[in-house]
mmCIF file with all atom_site columns, C-alpha atoms in Angstrom:
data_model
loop_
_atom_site.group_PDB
_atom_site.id
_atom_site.type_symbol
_atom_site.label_atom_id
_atom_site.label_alt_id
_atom_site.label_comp_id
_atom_site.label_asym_id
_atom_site.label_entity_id
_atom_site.label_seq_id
_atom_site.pdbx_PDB_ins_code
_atom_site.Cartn_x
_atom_site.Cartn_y
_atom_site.Cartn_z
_atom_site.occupancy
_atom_site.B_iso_or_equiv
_atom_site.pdbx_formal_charge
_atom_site.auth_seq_id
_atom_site.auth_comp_id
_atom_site.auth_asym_id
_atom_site.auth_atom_id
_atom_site.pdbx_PDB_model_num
ATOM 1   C CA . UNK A 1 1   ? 115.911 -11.903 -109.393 1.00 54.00 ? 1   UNK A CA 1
ATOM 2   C CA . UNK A 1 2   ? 112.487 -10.525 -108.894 1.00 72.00 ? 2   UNK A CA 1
ATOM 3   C CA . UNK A 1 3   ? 111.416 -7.552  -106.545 1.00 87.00 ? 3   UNK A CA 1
ATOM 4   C CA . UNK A 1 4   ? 109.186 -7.521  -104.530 1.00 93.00 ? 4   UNK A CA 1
ATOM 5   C CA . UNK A 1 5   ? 106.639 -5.245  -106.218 1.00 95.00 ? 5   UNK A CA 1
ATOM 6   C CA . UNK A 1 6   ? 107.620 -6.560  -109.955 1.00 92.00 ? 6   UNK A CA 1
ATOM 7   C CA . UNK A 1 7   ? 104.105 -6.414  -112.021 1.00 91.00 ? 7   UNK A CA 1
ATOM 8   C CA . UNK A 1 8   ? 102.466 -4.351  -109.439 1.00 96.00 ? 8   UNK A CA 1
ATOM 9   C CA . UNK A 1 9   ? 101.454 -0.605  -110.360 1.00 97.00 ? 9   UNK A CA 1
ATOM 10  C CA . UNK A 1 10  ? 101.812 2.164   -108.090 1.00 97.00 ? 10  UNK A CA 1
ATOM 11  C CA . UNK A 1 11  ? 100.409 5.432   -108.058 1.00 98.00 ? 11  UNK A CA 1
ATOM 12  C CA . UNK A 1 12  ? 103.021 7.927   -106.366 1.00 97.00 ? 12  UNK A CA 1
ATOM 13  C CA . UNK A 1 13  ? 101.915 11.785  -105.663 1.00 97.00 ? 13  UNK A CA 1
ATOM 14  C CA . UNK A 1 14  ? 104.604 14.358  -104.852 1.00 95.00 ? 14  UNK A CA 1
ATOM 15  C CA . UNK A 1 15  ? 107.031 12.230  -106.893 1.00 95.00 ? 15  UNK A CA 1
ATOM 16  C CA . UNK A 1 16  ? 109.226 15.091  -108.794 1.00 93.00 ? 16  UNK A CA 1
ATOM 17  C CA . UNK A 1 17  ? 111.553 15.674  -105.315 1.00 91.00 ? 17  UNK A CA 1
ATOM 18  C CA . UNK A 1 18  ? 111.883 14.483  -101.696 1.00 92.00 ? 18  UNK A CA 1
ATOM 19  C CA . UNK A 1 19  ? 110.084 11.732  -100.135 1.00 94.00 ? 19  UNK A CA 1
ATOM 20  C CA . UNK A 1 20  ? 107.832 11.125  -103.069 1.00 94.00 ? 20  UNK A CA 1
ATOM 21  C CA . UNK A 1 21  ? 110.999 10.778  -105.296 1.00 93.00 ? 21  UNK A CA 1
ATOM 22  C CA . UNK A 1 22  ? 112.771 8.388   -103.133 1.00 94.00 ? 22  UNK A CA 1
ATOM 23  C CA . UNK A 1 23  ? 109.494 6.432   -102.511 1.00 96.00 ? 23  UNK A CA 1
ATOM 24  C CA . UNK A 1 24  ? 108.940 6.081   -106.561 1.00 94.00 ? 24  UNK A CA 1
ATOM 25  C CA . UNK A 1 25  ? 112.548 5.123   -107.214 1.00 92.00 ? 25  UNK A CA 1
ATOM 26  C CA . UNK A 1 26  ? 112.215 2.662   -104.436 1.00 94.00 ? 26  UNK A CA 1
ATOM 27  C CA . UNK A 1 27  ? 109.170 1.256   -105.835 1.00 95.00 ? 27  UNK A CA 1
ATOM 28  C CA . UNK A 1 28  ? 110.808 1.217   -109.351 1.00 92.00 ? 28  UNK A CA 1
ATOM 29  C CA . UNK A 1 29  ? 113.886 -0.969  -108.277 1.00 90.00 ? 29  UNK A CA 1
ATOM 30  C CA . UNK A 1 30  ? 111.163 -3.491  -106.482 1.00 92.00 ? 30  UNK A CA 1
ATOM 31  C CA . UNK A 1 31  ? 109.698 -4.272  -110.048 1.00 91.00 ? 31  UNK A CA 1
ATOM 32  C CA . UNK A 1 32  ? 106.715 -1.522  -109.833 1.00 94.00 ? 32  UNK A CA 1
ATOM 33  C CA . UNK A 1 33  ? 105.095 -0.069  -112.858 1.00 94.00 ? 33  UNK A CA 1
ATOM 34  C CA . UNK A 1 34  ? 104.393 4.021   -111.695 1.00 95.00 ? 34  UNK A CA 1
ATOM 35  C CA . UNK A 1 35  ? 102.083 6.685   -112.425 1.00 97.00 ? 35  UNK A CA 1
ATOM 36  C CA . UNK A 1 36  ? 103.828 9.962   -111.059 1.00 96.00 ? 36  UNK A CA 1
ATOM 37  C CA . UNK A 1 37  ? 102.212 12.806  -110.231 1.00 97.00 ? 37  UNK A CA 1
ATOM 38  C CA . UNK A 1 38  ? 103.333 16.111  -109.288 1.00 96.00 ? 38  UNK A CA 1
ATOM 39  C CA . UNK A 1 39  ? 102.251 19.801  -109.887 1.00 95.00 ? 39  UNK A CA 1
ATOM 40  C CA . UNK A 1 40  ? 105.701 20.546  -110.639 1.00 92.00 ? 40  UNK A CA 1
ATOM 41  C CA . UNK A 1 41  ? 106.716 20.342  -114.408 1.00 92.00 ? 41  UNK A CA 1
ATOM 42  C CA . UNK A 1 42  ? 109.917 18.419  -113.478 1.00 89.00 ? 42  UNK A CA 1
ATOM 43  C CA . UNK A 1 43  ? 108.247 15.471  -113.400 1.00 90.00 ? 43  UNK A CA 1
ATOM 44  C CA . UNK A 1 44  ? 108.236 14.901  -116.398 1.00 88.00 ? 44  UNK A CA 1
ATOM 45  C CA . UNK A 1 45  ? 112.004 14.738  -116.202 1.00 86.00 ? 45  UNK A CA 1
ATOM 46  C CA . UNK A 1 46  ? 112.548 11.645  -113.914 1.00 82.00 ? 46  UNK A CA 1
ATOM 47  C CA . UNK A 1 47  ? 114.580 9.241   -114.998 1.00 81.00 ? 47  UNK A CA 1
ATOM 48  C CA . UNK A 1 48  ? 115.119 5.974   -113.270 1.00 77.00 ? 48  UNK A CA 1
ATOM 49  C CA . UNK A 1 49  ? 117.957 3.172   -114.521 1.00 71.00 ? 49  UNK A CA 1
ATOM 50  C CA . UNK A 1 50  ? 116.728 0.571   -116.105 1.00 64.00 ? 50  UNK A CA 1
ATOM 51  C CA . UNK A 1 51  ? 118.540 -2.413  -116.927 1.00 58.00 ? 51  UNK A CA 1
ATOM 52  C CA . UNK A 1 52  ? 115.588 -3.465  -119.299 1.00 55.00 ? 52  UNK A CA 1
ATOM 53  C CA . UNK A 1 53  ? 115.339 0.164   -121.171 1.00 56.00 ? 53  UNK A CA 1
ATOM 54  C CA . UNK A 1 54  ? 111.312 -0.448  -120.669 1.00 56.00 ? 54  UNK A CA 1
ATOM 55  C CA . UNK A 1 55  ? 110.091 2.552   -120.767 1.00 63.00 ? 55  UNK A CA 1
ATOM 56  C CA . UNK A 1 56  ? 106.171 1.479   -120.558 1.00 72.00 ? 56  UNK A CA 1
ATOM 57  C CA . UNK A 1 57  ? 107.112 1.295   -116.821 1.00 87.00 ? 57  UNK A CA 1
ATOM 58  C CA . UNK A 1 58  ? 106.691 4.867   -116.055 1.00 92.00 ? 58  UNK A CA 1
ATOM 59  C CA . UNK A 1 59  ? 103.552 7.111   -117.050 1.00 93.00 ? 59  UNK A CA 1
ATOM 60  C CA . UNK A 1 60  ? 104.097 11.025  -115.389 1.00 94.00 ? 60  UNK A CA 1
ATOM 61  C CA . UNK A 1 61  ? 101.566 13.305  -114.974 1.00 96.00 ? 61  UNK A CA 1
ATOM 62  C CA . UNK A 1 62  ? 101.517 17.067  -113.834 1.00 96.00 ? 62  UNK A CA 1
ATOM 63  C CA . UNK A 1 63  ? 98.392  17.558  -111.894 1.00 96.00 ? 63  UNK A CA 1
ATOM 64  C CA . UNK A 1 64  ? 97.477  19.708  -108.570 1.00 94.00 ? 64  UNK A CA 1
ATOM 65  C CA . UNK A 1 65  ? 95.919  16.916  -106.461 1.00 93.00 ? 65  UNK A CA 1
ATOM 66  C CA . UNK A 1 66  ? 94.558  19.587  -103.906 1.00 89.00 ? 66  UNK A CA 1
ATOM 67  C CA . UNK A 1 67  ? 91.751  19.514  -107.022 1.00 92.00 ? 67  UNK A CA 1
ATOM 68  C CA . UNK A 1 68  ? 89.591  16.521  -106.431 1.00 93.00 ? 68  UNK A CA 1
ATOM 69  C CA . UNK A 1 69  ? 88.631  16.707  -110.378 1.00 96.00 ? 69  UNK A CA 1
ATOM 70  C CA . UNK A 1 70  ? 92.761  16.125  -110.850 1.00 95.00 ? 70  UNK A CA 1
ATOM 71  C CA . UNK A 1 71  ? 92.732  13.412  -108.488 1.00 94.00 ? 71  UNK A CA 1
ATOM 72  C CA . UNK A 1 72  ? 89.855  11.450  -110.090 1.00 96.00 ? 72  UNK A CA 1
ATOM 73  C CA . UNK A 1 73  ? 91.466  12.440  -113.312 1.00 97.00 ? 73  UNK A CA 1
ATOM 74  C CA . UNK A 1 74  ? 94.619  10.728  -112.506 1.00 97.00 ? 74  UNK A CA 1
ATOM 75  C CA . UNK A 1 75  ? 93.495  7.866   -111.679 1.00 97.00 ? 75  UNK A CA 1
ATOM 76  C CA . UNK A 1 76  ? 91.092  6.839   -114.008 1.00 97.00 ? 76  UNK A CA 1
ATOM 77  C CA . UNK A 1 77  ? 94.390  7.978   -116.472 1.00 97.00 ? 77  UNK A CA 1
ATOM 78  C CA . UNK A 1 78  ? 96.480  5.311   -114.626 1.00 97.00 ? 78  UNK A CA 1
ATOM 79  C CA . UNK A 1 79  ? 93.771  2.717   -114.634 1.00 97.00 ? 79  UNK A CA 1
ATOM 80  C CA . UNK A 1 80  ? 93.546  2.746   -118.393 1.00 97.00 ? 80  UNK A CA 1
ATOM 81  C CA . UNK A 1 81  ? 96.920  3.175   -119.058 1.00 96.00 ? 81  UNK A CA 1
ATOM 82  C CA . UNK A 1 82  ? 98.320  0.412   -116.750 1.00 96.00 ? 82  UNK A CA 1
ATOM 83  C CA . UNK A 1 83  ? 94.874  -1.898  -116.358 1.00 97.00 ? 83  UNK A CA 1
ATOM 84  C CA . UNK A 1 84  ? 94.974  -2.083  -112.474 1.00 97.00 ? 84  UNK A CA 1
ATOM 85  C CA . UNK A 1 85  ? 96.143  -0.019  -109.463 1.00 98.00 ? 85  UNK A CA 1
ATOM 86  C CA . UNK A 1 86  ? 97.531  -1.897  -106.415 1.00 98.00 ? 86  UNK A CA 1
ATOM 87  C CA . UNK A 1 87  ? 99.252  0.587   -104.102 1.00 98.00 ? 87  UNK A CA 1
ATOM 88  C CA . UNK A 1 88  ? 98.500  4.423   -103.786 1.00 97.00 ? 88  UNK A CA 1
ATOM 89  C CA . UNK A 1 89  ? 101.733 6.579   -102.471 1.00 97.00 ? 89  UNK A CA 1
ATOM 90  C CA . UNK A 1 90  ? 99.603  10.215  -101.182 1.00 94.00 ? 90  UNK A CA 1
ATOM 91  C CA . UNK A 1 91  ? 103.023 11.653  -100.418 1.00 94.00 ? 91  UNK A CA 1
ATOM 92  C CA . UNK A 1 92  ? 102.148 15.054  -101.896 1.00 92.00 ? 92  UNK A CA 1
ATOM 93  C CA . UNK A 1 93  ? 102.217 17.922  -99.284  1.00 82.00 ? 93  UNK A CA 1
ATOM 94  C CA . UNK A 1 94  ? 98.920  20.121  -98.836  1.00 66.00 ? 94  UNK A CA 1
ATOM 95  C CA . UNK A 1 95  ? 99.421  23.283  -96.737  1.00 67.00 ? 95  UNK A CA 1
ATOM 96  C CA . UNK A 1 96  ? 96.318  24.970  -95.572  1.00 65.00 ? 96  UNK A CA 1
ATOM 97  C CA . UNK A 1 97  ? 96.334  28.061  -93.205  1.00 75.00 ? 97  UNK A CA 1
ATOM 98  C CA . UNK A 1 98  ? 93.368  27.045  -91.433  1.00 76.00 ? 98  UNK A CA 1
ATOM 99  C CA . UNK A 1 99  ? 92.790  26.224  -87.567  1.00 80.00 ? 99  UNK A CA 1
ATOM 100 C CA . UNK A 1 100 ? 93.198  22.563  -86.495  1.00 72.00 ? 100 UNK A CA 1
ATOM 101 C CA . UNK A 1 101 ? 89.986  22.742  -85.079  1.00 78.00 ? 101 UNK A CA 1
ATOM 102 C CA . UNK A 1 102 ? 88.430  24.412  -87.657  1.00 78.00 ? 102 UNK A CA 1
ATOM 103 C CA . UNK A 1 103 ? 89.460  22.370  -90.736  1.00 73.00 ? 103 UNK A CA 1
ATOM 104 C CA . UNK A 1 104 ? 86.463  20.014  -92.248  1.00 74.00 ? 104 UNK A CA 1
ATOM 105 C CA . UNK A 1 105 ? 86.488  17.260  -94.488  1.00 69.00 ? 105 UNK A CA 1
ATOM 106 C CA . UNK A 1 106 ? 86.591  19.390  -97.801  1.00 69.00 ? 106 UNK A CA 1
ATOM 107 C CA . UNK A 1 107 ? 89.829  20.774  -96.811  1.00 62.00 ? 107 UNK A CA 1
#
């Protein structure tokens, strides 16, 4: 049977633990091809089960993506490594100590 995502390649941030690790394994039982990112080294550690052993389905990355140069970084990474990019997980967290009111579009 077929998921619902099979053939389509997602790019997951905050993926090592939590929400973004739930979200990728989801994503990776629907058929998904991922590009994980995370600033934590233990991403590089996931390991989903795979009745297929097809490992090309899984590219990890450790990057910061509070660094716009990371971010474009990353994706032009999973671009070439995967030939497309259909849906875009932002599930990293980014905690700033500024005002609400105060915060502007670079932050």
């Amino acid at each position: 049977m077929m998921g619902r995502l099979e053939g389509k390649v997602a790019v997951v941030t905050g993926a090592a633990r939590g929400i973004g690790r739930a979200v990728a394994g989801k994503y990776f039982e629907e058929g998904a091809y991922l590009y994980l990112i995370d600033k934590n080294k233990a991403i590089h550690n996931l390991r989903f089960e795979d009745p297929f052993n097809n490992s090309v389905r899984v590219r990890t990355m450790q990057a910061d993506v509070s660094n716009i140069g990371n971010v474009v970084g990353c994706v032009g990474d999973a671009y070439n490594y995967f030939d497309s990019i259909d849906i875009v997980a932002s599930i990293a967290g980014v905690a700033y100590e500024t005002p609400f009111l105060r915060i502007d579009e670079t932050e």
